[in-house]
Short mmCIF file of C-alpha atoms in Angstrom, two decimals:
data_model
loop_
_atom_site.label_atom_id
_atom_site.label_comp_id
_atom_site.label_asym_id
_atom_site.label_seq_id
_atom_site.Cartn_x
_atom_site.Cartn_y
_atom_site.Cartn_z
CA MET A 256 165.87 171.39 81.51
CA SER A 257 169.18 170.56 83.20
CA GLN A 258 169.77 167.32 85.11
CA THR A 259 170.00 169.18 88.42
CA MET A 260 166.74 171.07 87.84
CA PHE A 261 164.89 167.90 86.79
CA ALA A 262 166.24 166.07 89.83
CA ALA A 263 165.27 168.96 92.13
CA ILE A 264 161.67 169.02 90.85
CA PHE A 265 161.27 165.23 90.91
CA ILE A 266 162.71 164.86 94.41
CA THR A 267 160.85 167.87 95.84
CA LEU A 268 157.53 166.41 94.67
CA PHE A 269 158.50 162.99 95.98
CA PHE A 270 159.55 164.33 99.39
CA ALA A 271 156.41 166.47 99.65
CA ALA A 272 154.23 163.45 98.89
CA MET A 273 155.94 161.35 101.57
CA ILE A 274 155.61 164.07 104.21
CA GLY A 275 151.99 164.57 103.16
CA VAL A 276 151.30 160.87 103.70
CA GLY A 277 152.84 161.20 107.19
CA PHE A 278 150.58 164.07 108.23
CA PHE A 279 147.51 162.52 106.60
CA PHE A 280 147.81 159.26 108.55
CA SER A 281 148.79 161.09 111.72
CA ARG A 282 145.33 162.68 111.73
CA ARG A 283 143.27 159.87 110.19
CA GLU A 284 144.59 156.99 112.28
CA LYS A 285 145.30 158.91 115.52
CA VAL A 286 148.75 157.36 115.71
CA ALA A 287 149.67 159.34 118.85
CA ALA A 288 146.89 157.64 120.85
CA SER A 289 148.85 154.49 121.64
CA SER A 290 152.10 152.70 121.11
CA ASP A 291 150.27 149.99 119.16
CA ASN A 292 148.80 152.57 116.80
CA TYR A 293 152.18 154.17 116.30
CA ILE A 294 154.47 151.12 116.00
CA LEU A 295 152.04 148.56 114.52
CA ALA A 296 149.51 150.70 112.62
CA GLY A 297 146.88 149.72 115.19
CA ARG A 298 147.20 146.15 113.87
CA ARG A 299 144.77 147.10 111.08
CA ALA A 300 146.94 147.19 107.94
CA PRO A 301 145.41 145.66 104.77
CA LEU A 302 147.02 143.04 102.52
CA PHE A 303 148.26 145.31 99.73
CA ILE A 304 149.97 147.71 102.15
CA VAL A 305 151.65 144.94 104.18
CA ALA A 306 152.92 143.17 101.05
CA GLY A 307 154.16 146.42 99.46
CA SER A 308 155.93 147.47 102.63
CA PHE A 309 157.42 143.98 102.95
CA PHE A 310 158.98 144.29 99.48
CA ALA A 311 160.24 147.86 99.96
CA THR A 312 161.90 147.05 103.28
CA PHE A 313 163.76 144.14 101.71
CA VAL A 314 165.03 146.31 98.86
CA SER A 315 167.61 148.78 100.12
CA THR A 316 170.48 150.65 98.53
CA GLY A 317 172.59 147.62 99.41
CA THR A 318 170.27 145.43 97.33
CA LEU A 319 170.45 147.61 94.22
CA VAL A 320 174.12 148.63 94.42
CA GLY A 321 175.58 145.71 96.40
CA TYR A 322 173.82 142.86 94.61
CA ALA A 323 174.43 144.49 91.21
CA GLY A 324 178.11 144.47 92.23
CA THR A 325 177.84 140.79 93.18
CA GLY A 326 176.18 140.06 89.83
CA TYR A 327 179.03 141.91 88.11
CA SER A 328 181.65 139.86 90.01
CA VAL A 329 180.18 136.37 90.15
CA GLY A 330 177.05 136.43 88.01
CA VAL A 331 173.81 134.57 88.58
CA SER A 332 175.20 132.48 91.49
CA GLY A 333 175.08 135.60 93.67
CA TYR A 334 171.30 135.12 93.77
CA TRP A 335 171.77 132.37 96.36
CA GLY A 336 172.67 135.14 98.79
CA GLY A 337 169.68 137.33 97.92
CA GLY A 338 166.67 135.19 97.15
CA CYS A 339 167.04 132.95 100.20
CA PHE A 340 165.69 135.75 102.42
CA MET A 341 162.38 135.27 100.64
CA VAL A 342 162.34 131.51 101.19
CA ALA A 343 162.46 132.13 104.93
CA ALA A 344 160.03 135.05 104.75
CA MET A 345 157.37 133.03 102.92
CA TRP A 346 157.83 130.15 105.35
CA ALA A 347 157.76 132.48 108.36
CA GLY A 348 154.49 133.93 107.09
CA LEU A 349 152.95 130.46 107.26
CA TRP A 350 154.24 129.31 110.64
CA ILE A 351 156.10 131.98 112.65
CA VAL A 352 154.09 135.16 112.15
CA PRO A 353 150.69 133.64 113.14
CA ARG A 354 152.21 132.45 116.43
CA LEU A 355 153.85 135.81 117.11
CA ARG A 356 150.49 137.46 116.51
CA LYS A 357 148.82 135.07 118.94
CA ALA A 358 151.37 136.03 121.61
CA GLY A 359 150.13 139.62 121.37
CA ILE A 360 153.62 141.12 121.35
CA THR A 361 154.88 144.34 119.74
CA THR A 362 158.62 143.62 119.67
CA VAL A 363 160.46 140.32 119.21
CA PRO A 364 162.33 140.54 122.57
CA GLU A 365 158.92 140.76 124.28
CA ILE A 366 158.27 137.07 123.58
CA PHE A 367 161.31 136.18 125.69
CA GLU A 368 159.95 138.25 128.59
CA LYS A 369 156.65 136.38 128.28
CA TYR A 370 158.33 133.09 129.16
CA PHE A 371 161.56 133.91 130.95
CA GLY A 372 161.90 137.50 132.14
CA GLY A 373 163.96 140.65 131.68
CA GLY A 374 167.40 139.05 131.24
CA HIS A 375 166.36 137.13 128.14
CA ARG A 376 164.58 140.19 126.81
CA ILE A 377 167.71 142.36 127.10
CA ILE A 378 169.93 139.79 125.34
CA ALA A 379 167.36 139.41 122.55
CA MET A 380 167.12 143.20 122.22
CA ILE A 381 170.90 143.65 121.95
CA LEU A 382 171.10 140.97 119.25
CA SER A 383 168.19 142.52 117.37
CA LEU A 384 169.59 146.07 117.57
CA GLY A 385 172.99 144.99 116.23
CA ARG A 386 171.58 144.34 112.80
CA ASP A 387 169.08 147.20 112.50
CA LEU A 388 171.54 149.88 113.64
CA GLY A 389 174.06 148.64 111.09
CA VAL A 390 171.48 148.91 108.31
CA VAL A 391 170.49 152.43 109.37
CA ALA A 392 174.10 153.66 109.69
CA SER A 393 175.15 152.40 106.29
CA VAL A 394 172.01 153.36 104.36
CA VAL A 395 171.91 156.90 105.81
CA LEU A 396 175.42 157.43 104.47
CA VAL A 397 174.49 156.13 101.01
CA LEU A 398 171.43 158.41 100.92
CA SER A 399 173.61 161.43 101.65
CA GLN A 400 176.07 160.32 98.95
CA ILE A 401 173.24 160.19 96.39
CA PHE A 402 172.32 163.79 97.25
CA GLN A 403 175.93 164.87 97.10
CA THR A 404 176.21 163.30 93.63
CA LEU A 405 172.96 164.79 92.32
CA PHE A 406 173.23 168.32 93.71
CA GLY A 407 176.79 168.77 94.91
CA PHE A 408 175.61 169.52 98.47
CA GLY A 409 177.89 168.97 101.46
CA PHE A 410 177.63 165.92 103.71
CA LEU A 411 175.68 167.62 106.51
CA THR A 412 173.13 169.25 104.18
CA SER A 413 172.60 165.96 102.35
CA VAL A 414 172.06 164.01 105.59
CA LEU A 415 169.71 166.67 106.97
CA LEU A 416 167.58 166.66 103.81
CA THR A 417 167.32 162.92 103.20
CA SER A 418 167.16 161.70 106.80
CA GLY A 419 165.09 164.73 107.77
CA VAL A 420 162.30 163.73 105.39
CA VAL A 421 162.39 160.13 106.64
CA ILE A 422 162.21 161.30 110.26
CA ILE A 423 159.36 163.75 109.59
CA PHE A 424 157.02 161.25 107.90
CA THR A 425 157.92 158.43 110.32
CA ALA A 426 157.52 160.67 113.38
CA THR A 427 154.17 162.03 112.25
CA GLY A 428 152.48 159.00 110.72
CA GLY A 429 154.27 156.09 112.43
CA MET A 430 153.88 152.64 110.89
CA TRP A 431 150.92 153.74 108.73
CA ALA A 432 153.04 156.37 106.98
CA VAL A 433 156.00 154.01 106.69
CA MET A 434 153.90 151.23 105.14
CA VAL A 435 151.95 153.44 102.73
CA ASN A 436 155.10 155.26 101.59
CA ASP A 437 156.83 151.90 101.29
CA THR A 438 154.07 150.61 99.03
CA ILE A 439 154.27 153.65 96.73
CA GLN A 440 158.05 153.33 96.60
CA ALA A 441 157.82 149.56 96.09
CA ALA A 442 155.79 150.05 92.91
CA ILE A 443 158.26 152.60 91.50
CA ILE A 444 161.34 150.55 92.52
CA ALA A 445 159.96 147.29 91.10
CA LEU A 446 158.78 148.76 87.80
CA GLY A 447 161.77 151.06 87.35
CA THR A 448 164.40 148.41 87.92
CA MET A 449 162.58 145.80 85.84
CA VAL A 450 162.43 148.23 82.90
CA MET A 451 166.20 148.66 83.16
CA ILE A 452 166.79 145.01 82.16
CA PRO A 453 165.14 144.91 78.68
CA LEU A 454 166.49 148.40 77.92
CA GLY A 455 169.97 147.24 78.92
CA ILE A 456 169.63 144.11 76.75
CA LEU A 457 168.70 146.34 73.80
CA LYS A 458 171.83 148.43 74.46
CA ALA A 459 173.83 145.18 74.44
CA GLY A 460 172.55 144.41 70.94
CA GLY A 461 169.65 142.08 71.71
CA PHE A 462 169.23 139.00 73.90
CA ALA A 463 171.26 136.55 71.78
CA ARG A 464 174.19 138.96 71.52
CA PHE A 465 173.99 139.74 75.25
CA VAL A 466 174.03 136.05 76.20
CA SER A 467 176.94 135.33 73.88
CA GLN A 468 179.04 137.96 75.69
CA ILE A 469 178.38 136.72 79.23
CA PRO A 470 181.47 135.09 80.76
CA ALA A 471 180.84 131.34 81.27
CA ALA A 472 181.25 131.54 85.07
CA HIS A 473 178.54 134.22 85.26
CA SER A 474 175.82 131.81 84.13
CA ASP A 475 177.09 128.98 86.36
CA VAL A 476 174.71 128.79 89.34
CA MET A 477 177.33 127.04 91.49
CA ALA A 478 180.21 129.35 90.54
CA VAL A 479 180.90 130.45 94.13
CA GLY A 480 181.27 126.90 95.44
CA MET A 481 179.19 124.78 97.79
CA SER A 482 180.51 126.26 101.09
CA GLN A 483 179.71 129.83 100.10
CA THR A 484 176.35 128.80 98.63
CA VAL A 485 175.30 127.02 101.84
CA GLY A 486 176.70 129.89 103.94
CA TRP A 487 174.71 132.49 101.98
CA PHE A 488 171.57 130.38 102.15
CA LEU A 489 171.81 129.97 105.92
CA VAL A 490 172.66 133.64 106.47
CA GLY A 491 169.61 134.67 104.46
CA VAL A 492 167.23 132.18 106.08
CA PHE A 493 168.23 132.86 109.68
CA THR A 494 168.68 136.61 109.28
CA MET A 495 165.10 136.73 108.07
CA LEU A 496 163.76 134.48 110.84
CA GLY A 497 165.02 136.97 113.44
CA TYR A 498 164.44 140.13 111.40
CA GLN A 499 162.13 142.10 113.67
CA THR A 500 161.53 144.93 111.16
CA ILE A 501 159.94 142.44 108.75
CA LEU A 502 158.18 140.34 111.41
CA GLN A 503 156.51 143.51 112.73
CA LYS A 504 154.81 143.94 109.34
CA GLY A 505 153.03 140.67 110.06
CA LEU A 506 152.00 141.96 113.48
CA ALA A 507 150.65 145.13 111.87
CA ALA A 508 148.38 143.18 109.47
CA LYS A 509 144.66 143.38 110.22
CA ASP A 510 144.26 139.63 110.80
CA GLU A 511 146.14 136.36 110.59
CA LYS A 512 144.95 135.55 107.07
CA THR A 513 146.15 138.93 105.81
CA ALA A 514 149.55 138.42 107.44
CA ARG A 515 149.95 134.95 105.91
CA HIS A 516 148.93 136.10 102.44
CA ALA A 517 151.07 139.26 102.58
CA PHE A 518 154.17 137.28 103.51
CA PHE A 519 153.50 134.55 100.99
CA TRP A 520 152.58 136.66 97.96
CA GLY A 521 154.89 139.54 98.88
CA GLY A 522 157.65 136.99 99.39
CA LEU A 523 156.95 135.23 96.10
CA PHE A 524 157.01 138.49 94.17
CA SER A 525 160.21 139.55 95.95
CA LEU A 526 161.77 136.14 95.25
CA PHE A 527 161.18 136.60 91.52
CA TRP A 528 162.18 140.28 91.54
CA TYR A 529 165.42 139.65 93.46
CA MET A 530 167.09 138.39 90.27
CA VAL A 531 166.86 141.92 88.83
CA PRO A 532 169.91 143.45 90.61
CA PHE A 533 172.04 140.43 89.65
CA LEU A 534 170.91 140.74 86.02
CA THR A 535 171.78 144.44 86.23
CA GLY A 536 175.28 143.46 87.34
CA ILE A 537 175.65 140.88 84.54
CA LEU A 538 174.50 143.47 82.00
CA ALA A 539 177.04 145.94 83.39
CA ARG A 540 179.71 143.26 83.04
CA VAL A 541 178.90 142.94 79.33
CA LEU A 542 178.51 146.68 78.65
CA PHE A 543 181.23 148.01 80.99
CA PRO A 544 183.81 145.22 81.33
CA SER A 545 186.46 147.32 83.11
CA ILE A 546 184.63 149.13 85.91
CA THR A 547 184.72 148.27 89.62
CA PRO A 548 181.78 146.05 90.66
CA ALA A 549 180.50 148.69 93.11
CA ASN A 550 179.79 150.97 90.13
CA ALA A 551 177.68 148.46 88.20
CA TYR A 552 174.31 150.04 89.11
CA TYR A 553 175.54 153.60 88.58
CA SER A 554 177.05 152.72 85.19
CA MET A 555 173.80 151.11 84.06
CA SER A 556 171.85 154.18 85.21
CA SER A 557 174.09 156.42 83.13
CA LEU A 558 173.07 154.55 79.97
CA PHE A 559 169.64 156.15 79.78
CA GLY A 560 170.44 159.81 79.37
CA VAL A 561 170.04 162.69 81.78
CA TYR A 562 166.45 161.98 82.80
CA GLY A 563 166.96 158.22 82.99
CA ASN A 564 169.99 158.69 85.19
CA VAL A 565 168.09 160.96 87.57
CA PHE A 566 165.17 158.53 87.66
CA PHE A 567 167.37 155.55 88.57
CA MET A 568 169.18 157.61 91.22
CA CYS A 569 165.76 158.46 92.66
CA VAL A 570 164.88 154.76 92.64
CA LEU A 571 168.03 154.20 94.69
CA LEU A 572 167.01 157.00 97.03
CA MET A 573 163.56 155.43 97.50
CA SER A 574 165.01 152.01 98.22
CA GLY A 575 167.17 153.48 100.98
CA MET A 576 164.49 155.68 102.51
CA SER A 577 161.97 152.86 102.73
CA THR A 578 164.47 150.62 104.51
CA VAL A 579 165.67 153.30 106.92
CA SER A 580 162.14 154.34 107.91
CA ALA A 581 161.14 150.76 108.72
CA CYS A 582 164.37 150.02 110.60
CA ILE A 583 164.30 153.16 112.77
CA LEU A 584 160.71 152.42 113.70
CA GLY A 585 161.76 148.91 114.75
CA VAL A 586 164.70 150.21 116.78
CA THR A 587 162.58 152.85 118.47
CA SER A 588 160.08 150.16 119.51
CA ASN A 589 162.96 148.24 121.16
CA LEU A 590 164.31 151.28 123.00
CA SER A 591 160.94 152.52 124.18
CA LEU A 592 159.20 149.24 125.05
CA ASP A 593 161.98 146.74 125.79
CA LEU A 594 164.19 149.21 127.65
CA TYR A 595 162.34 152.34 128.83
CA LYS A 596 158.93 150.93 129.73
CA ARG A 597 160.27 147.61 130.99
CA PHE A 598 163.20 148.80 133.11
CA ILE A 599 163.08 152.57 133.57
CA ASN A 600 159.48 153.74 133.77
CA PRO A 601 156.93 150.89 133.82
CA ALA A 602 154.18 153.38 134.65
CA ALA A 603 154.71 155.37 131.43
CA SER A 604 151.42 156.17 129.71
CA GLU A 605 150.77 155.33 126.05
CA GLN A 606 150.98 159.01 125.06
CA GLU A 607 154.31 159.39 126.86
CA LEU A 608 155.62 156.34 125.05
CA VAL A 609 154.65 157.72 121.64
CA LYS A 610 156.40 161.02 122.48
CA LEU A 611 159.50 159.07 123.45
CA GLN A 612 159.27 156.96 120.29
CA ARG A 613 159.16 160.08 118.15
CA ALA A 614 162.16 161.56 119.96
CA CYS A 615 164.05 158.27 119.59
CA LEU A 616 163.81 158.49 115.79
CA PHE A 617 165.93 161.66 115.80
CA LEU A 618 168.36 160.16 118.26
CA ILE A 619 168.82 156.90 116.34
CA VAL A 620 169.48 158.63 113.01
CA ALA A 621 171.82 161.17 114.64
CA ILE A 622 173.87 158.51 116.41
CA CYS A 623 174.00 156.24 113.36
CA THR A 624 175.08 159.15 111.15
CA ILE A 625 177.85 160.21 113.53
CA ILE A 626 179.08 156.65 113.92
CA GLY A 627 178.88 155.92 110.21
CA HIS A 628 180.64 159.14 109.25
CA SER A 629 183.33 159.23 111.95
CA PHE A 630 183.93 155.56 112.65
CA PRO A 631 183.28 153.60 109.44
CA TYR A 632 184.86 150.47 110.91
CA VAL A 633 182.04 150.41 113.48
CA VAL A 634 179.60 150.08 110.57
CA GLU A 635 181.59 147.04 109.47
CA LEU A 636 181.12 145.71 112.99
CA PHE A 637 177.39 146.34 112.79
CA TRP A 638 177.20 144.36 109.55
CA ILE A 639 178.68 141.39 111.41
CA GLY A 640 175.78 142.04 113.81
CA GLY A 641 173.43 140.63 111.18
CA ARG A 642 175.25 137.30 111.26
CA VAL A 643 175.49 137.39 115.05
CA MET A 644 171.74 137.95 115.30
CA ALA A 645 171.13 135.14 112.80
CA SER A 646 173.34 132.80 114.88
CA GLY A 647 172.03 133.69 118.33
CA LEU A 648 168.54 135.14 118.23
CA ALA A 649 166.89 133.59 115.15
CA PRO A 650 167.33 129.88 115.99
CA VAL A 651 166.17 130.39 119.58
CA LEU A 652 163.15 132.46 118.55
CA THR A 653 162.10 129.90 115.94
CA VAL A 654 162.50 126.92 118.27
CA LEU A 655 160.79 128.76 121.13
CA LEU A 656 157.71 129.37 119.00
CA LEU A 657 157.48 125.88 117.53
CA TRP A 658 158.68 123.61 120.36
CA PRO A 659 156.75 124.06 123.64
CA LYS A 660 159.45 122.30 125.68
CA ALA A 661 161.94 125.06 124.89
CA ARG A 662 159.63 127.51 126.68
CA ARG A 663 160.42 125.65 129.90
CA ALA A 664 164.19 125.84 129.41
CA PRO A 665 165.39 129.28 130.55
CA MET A 666 169.05 128.33 130.96
CA SER A 667 169.32 126.55 127.61
CA THR A 668 167.64 129.37 125.67
CA MET A 669 169.87 131.97 127.32
CA CYS A 670 173.04 129.89 126.77
CA ALA A 671 172.05 129.16 123.14
CA MET A 672 171.60 132.86 122.37
CA ILE A 673 174.92 133.79 123.96
CA GLY A 674 176.78 130.67 122.78
CA GLY A 675 175.63 130.95 119.16
CA SER A 676 176.50 134.65 119.04
CA LEU A 677 179.93 134.19 120.63
CA ALA A 678 180.77 131.27 118.33
CA CYS A 679 179.92 133.44 115.32
CA ILE A 680 182.01 136.36 116.62
CA MET A 681 184.96 134.07 117.45
CA ALA A 682 184.87 132.50 113.98
CA GLU A 683 184.85 135.94 112.37
CA LEU A 684 187.70 137.21 114.57
CA TYR A 685 189.76 134.07 114.00
CA GLN A 686 189.45 134.32 110.24
CA SER A 687 190.19 138.05 110.27
CA SER A 688 193.32 137.53 112.37
CA MET A 689 194.47 134.72 110.10
CA ALA A 690 194.02 136.95 107.06
CA THR A 691 195.88 139.83 108.74
CA HIS A 692 198.67 137.50 109.85
CA ALA A 693 199.04 136.05 106.36
CA ALA A 694 199.16 139.53 104.87
CA GLU A 695 201.86 140.63 107.35
CA GLU A 696 203.93 137.55 106.58
CA GLY A 697 203.63 138.32 102.90
CA ALA A 698 202.89 134.67 102.38
CA VAL A 699 200.93 133.43 99.42
CA VAL A 700 198.38 131.29 101.21
CA LEU A 701 195.04 129.87 100.30
CA LEU A 702 192.75 131.06 103.06
CA TRP A 703 189.98 128.67 103.89
CA SER A 704 187.07 131.03 104.36
CA LEU A 705 184.11 129.72 106.32
CA ASP A 706 181.07 131.86 106.81
CA PRO A 707 180.96 132.50 110.60
CA ILE A 708 177.28 131.62 110.71
CA LEU A 709 178.25 128.02 109.89
CA THR A 710 179.98 127.98 113.29
CA GLY A 711 177.38 129.96 115.22
CA LEU A 712 174.27 128.06 114.15
CA PRO A 713 175.39 124.51 115.08
CA VAL A 714 176.55 125.77 118.48
CA ALA A 715 173.22 127.50 119.12
CA PHE A 716 171.14 124.49 118.02
CA LEU A 717 173.28 122.03 119.95
CA ILE A 718 173.03 123.99 123.20
CA LEU A 719 169.34 124.64 122.68
CA ILE A 720 168.19 121.12 121.85
CA ALA A 721 170.47 119.14 124.17
CA GLY A 722 170.05 121.70 126.96
CA THR A 723 166.27 121.77 126.68
CA LEU A 724 166.02 117.98 126.85
CA ILE A 725 168.26 117.87 129.96
CA GLU A 726 166.64 120.88 131.64
CA THR A 727 163.04 119.83 131.11
CA GLY A 728 163.82 116.18 131.90
CA ARG A 729 164.37 117.18 135.53
CA GLN A 730 161.11 119.10 135.83
CA THR A 731 158.42 117.40 137.89
CA PRO A 732 154.64 118.04 137.55
CA GLU A 733 154.72 119.71 140.99
CA MET A 734 157.43 122.05 139.84
CA LEU A 735 155.47 122.94 136.69
CA SER A 736 152.39 123.65 138.83
CA SER A 737 154.41 126.09 140.91
CA TYR A 738 155.52 127.94 137.78
CA SER A 739 152.13 127.78 136.13
CA VAL A 740 150.46 131.04 135.14
CA LYS A 741 147.13 131.61 133.47
CA ALA A 742 147.49 132.39 129.81
CA GLU A 743 145.91 135.70 128.92
CA LEU A 744 143.28 135.54 126.28
CA ILE A 745 144.71 137.19 123.23
CA LYS A 746 142.48 138.35 120.48
CA ASN A 747 143.61 137.66 117.00
CA MET B 162 167.72 128.03 139.02
CA VAL B 163 166.41 130.57 136.54
CA LYS B 164 162.63 130.76 136.71
CA PHE B 165 160.16 130.61 133.87
CA LYS B 166 156.45 131.06 133.32
CA TYR B 167 154.61 127.90 132.41
CA TYR B 168 151.41 128.29 130.39
CA ARG B 169 149.33 125.11 130.49
CA ASP B 170 147.21 126.18 127.52
CA ASP B 171 149.51 128.51 125.69
CA PRO B 172 147.48 130.52 123.13
CA ILE B 173 150.29 130.38 120.58
CA ASP B 174 149.84 126.60 120.36
CA ASP B 175 146.30 127.20 119.14
CA VAL B 176 147.91 127.91 115.77
CA PRO B 177 148.47 124.45 114.30
CA ALA B 178 152.02 123.74 113.14
CA PRO B 179 152.38 120.05 112.21
CA ALA B 180 156.05 119.13 111.63
CA TRP B 181 155.45 117.42 108.28
CA LYS B 182 153.59 120.42 106.91
CA MET B 183 156.35 122.77 108.07
CA ILE B 184 159.03 120.62 106.46
CA LEU B 185 157.06 120.13 103.24
CA SER B 186 156.30 123.85 102.92
CA PHE B 187 159.96 124.76 103.44
CA ALA B 188 161.01 122.15 100.88
CA GLY B 189 158.40 123.41 98.42
CA ILE B 190 159.39 127.07 98.73
CA THR B 191 163.08 126.13 98.50
CA ALA B 192 162.30 124.13 95.36
CA ILE B 193 160.74 127.23 93.74
CA PHE B 194 163.85 129.21 94.72
CA VAL B 195 166.30 126.60 93.41
CA GLY B 196 164.27 126.03 90.23
CA TYR B 197 164.19 129.76 89.58
CA ILE B 198 167.97 130.25 89.83
CA PHE B 199 168.61 127.21 87.62
CA PHE B 200 166.11 128.59 85.09
CA TRP B 201 168.12 131.83 84.85
CA GLY B 202 171.38 129.89 84.78
CA ALA B 203 170.11 127.92 81.77
CA LEU B 204 168.66 131.02 80.08
CA LEU B 205 171.92 132.95 80.35
CA SER B 206 174.15 130.09 79.21
CA PRO B 207 175.64 130.83 75.78
#
């Protein structure tokens, strides 16, 4: 059987199974009945499904290809930039997710509306969208590239097939389909990639021989330097703390205990697994010392014959599809609930909202594909969006949930979100302009590169903490009585 | 002045979050993370 035929059969079965899951849960769980059913699986998801979906969403094409490339370039120290997401995720499962659940929200920006109003909600939504849209735009392109490589299809056909399947199962089965498909894919991704490591070591001539060929810097855990290590750690921690797509998994869990356990155990497994792409990169460095880092994963896949190569390309496909499906569902919840229902049509019924949410999926993928294909530099801009979100939204959300005083500081929270984001953008622009200027001058200069989040976060925290103390210090008991509202009883 | 809604008995504060437990849990999880990367660093050293 040829490689193309094997790939066609494997992928057809895989796509059919995912679409089948979508239709099955559409009927069984009545996802069209309400927005909660559609976006949050009716808040009834069991532990295994939440944890599996958690892992699959964290593992995208960028994880397998990008982190393998990082492992190829810098070795084991690259793990600082990957595993730290899990540190924050496990911690968020203990302290952040239970409080978000208690607030009874569906989207992260909704919590800002609960305390402050529409202005805060819009700012939070923009910051949240910046990251998710970037992920969707870039992963959709990689998915189409995989299809082009496997079957030689054109760009449009590849996008229609890969994104079309994601849209069909997400539109029909909502969060249930996304989480169940994620869990199936998580098992295949985790097992498949973990098998690649011992097989690769065997190809390298055994463990001792493999280790003896690793460049010294590649086993040095501090090889990238303290500034980059701290920068990566903070980016990972704060990106996760504001990562709505992941936080919504906790909201979808059937109860608080399930959410806590899913985040903790799912996070712990992911933390251990996250070394795999870096090991893949180190193995590629030993076996293919003269390739470009971006090809590390592909080169390792090619080691295992025709069927092995197809299998590992399918693993890559699964990692991308699971991430895209979760992200587009998160974005559609923002557009339909934070924008349409809040500002355009507050009287919209639940059924109308679900129809809109389904339509939004098509729109989001179409726009992201057009932007990604026609304006690749915009995708670069979106990637900065992850750092901007981590600088502006994440610290304010975390403090808001854990420090009651901050809930009485509308100006400080707003200024911290905007200030932290702007400081991050300014730092990025300044460093880019310095690099461009140095290149134009032809000067040999040592550029001092500071992760922009190291500028954005202190600004956000400073404004938030100092501002909150000043703002609430002027509030009298009479004033608080005038603003007092009765808290709605929220079932767990 | 920008207005806000003040909840006297905010339901989200029903979930206990003592500062020392939050700090200790973060330190503990970070320790697992740091220990794990150093373990691989040592294992892969020639």
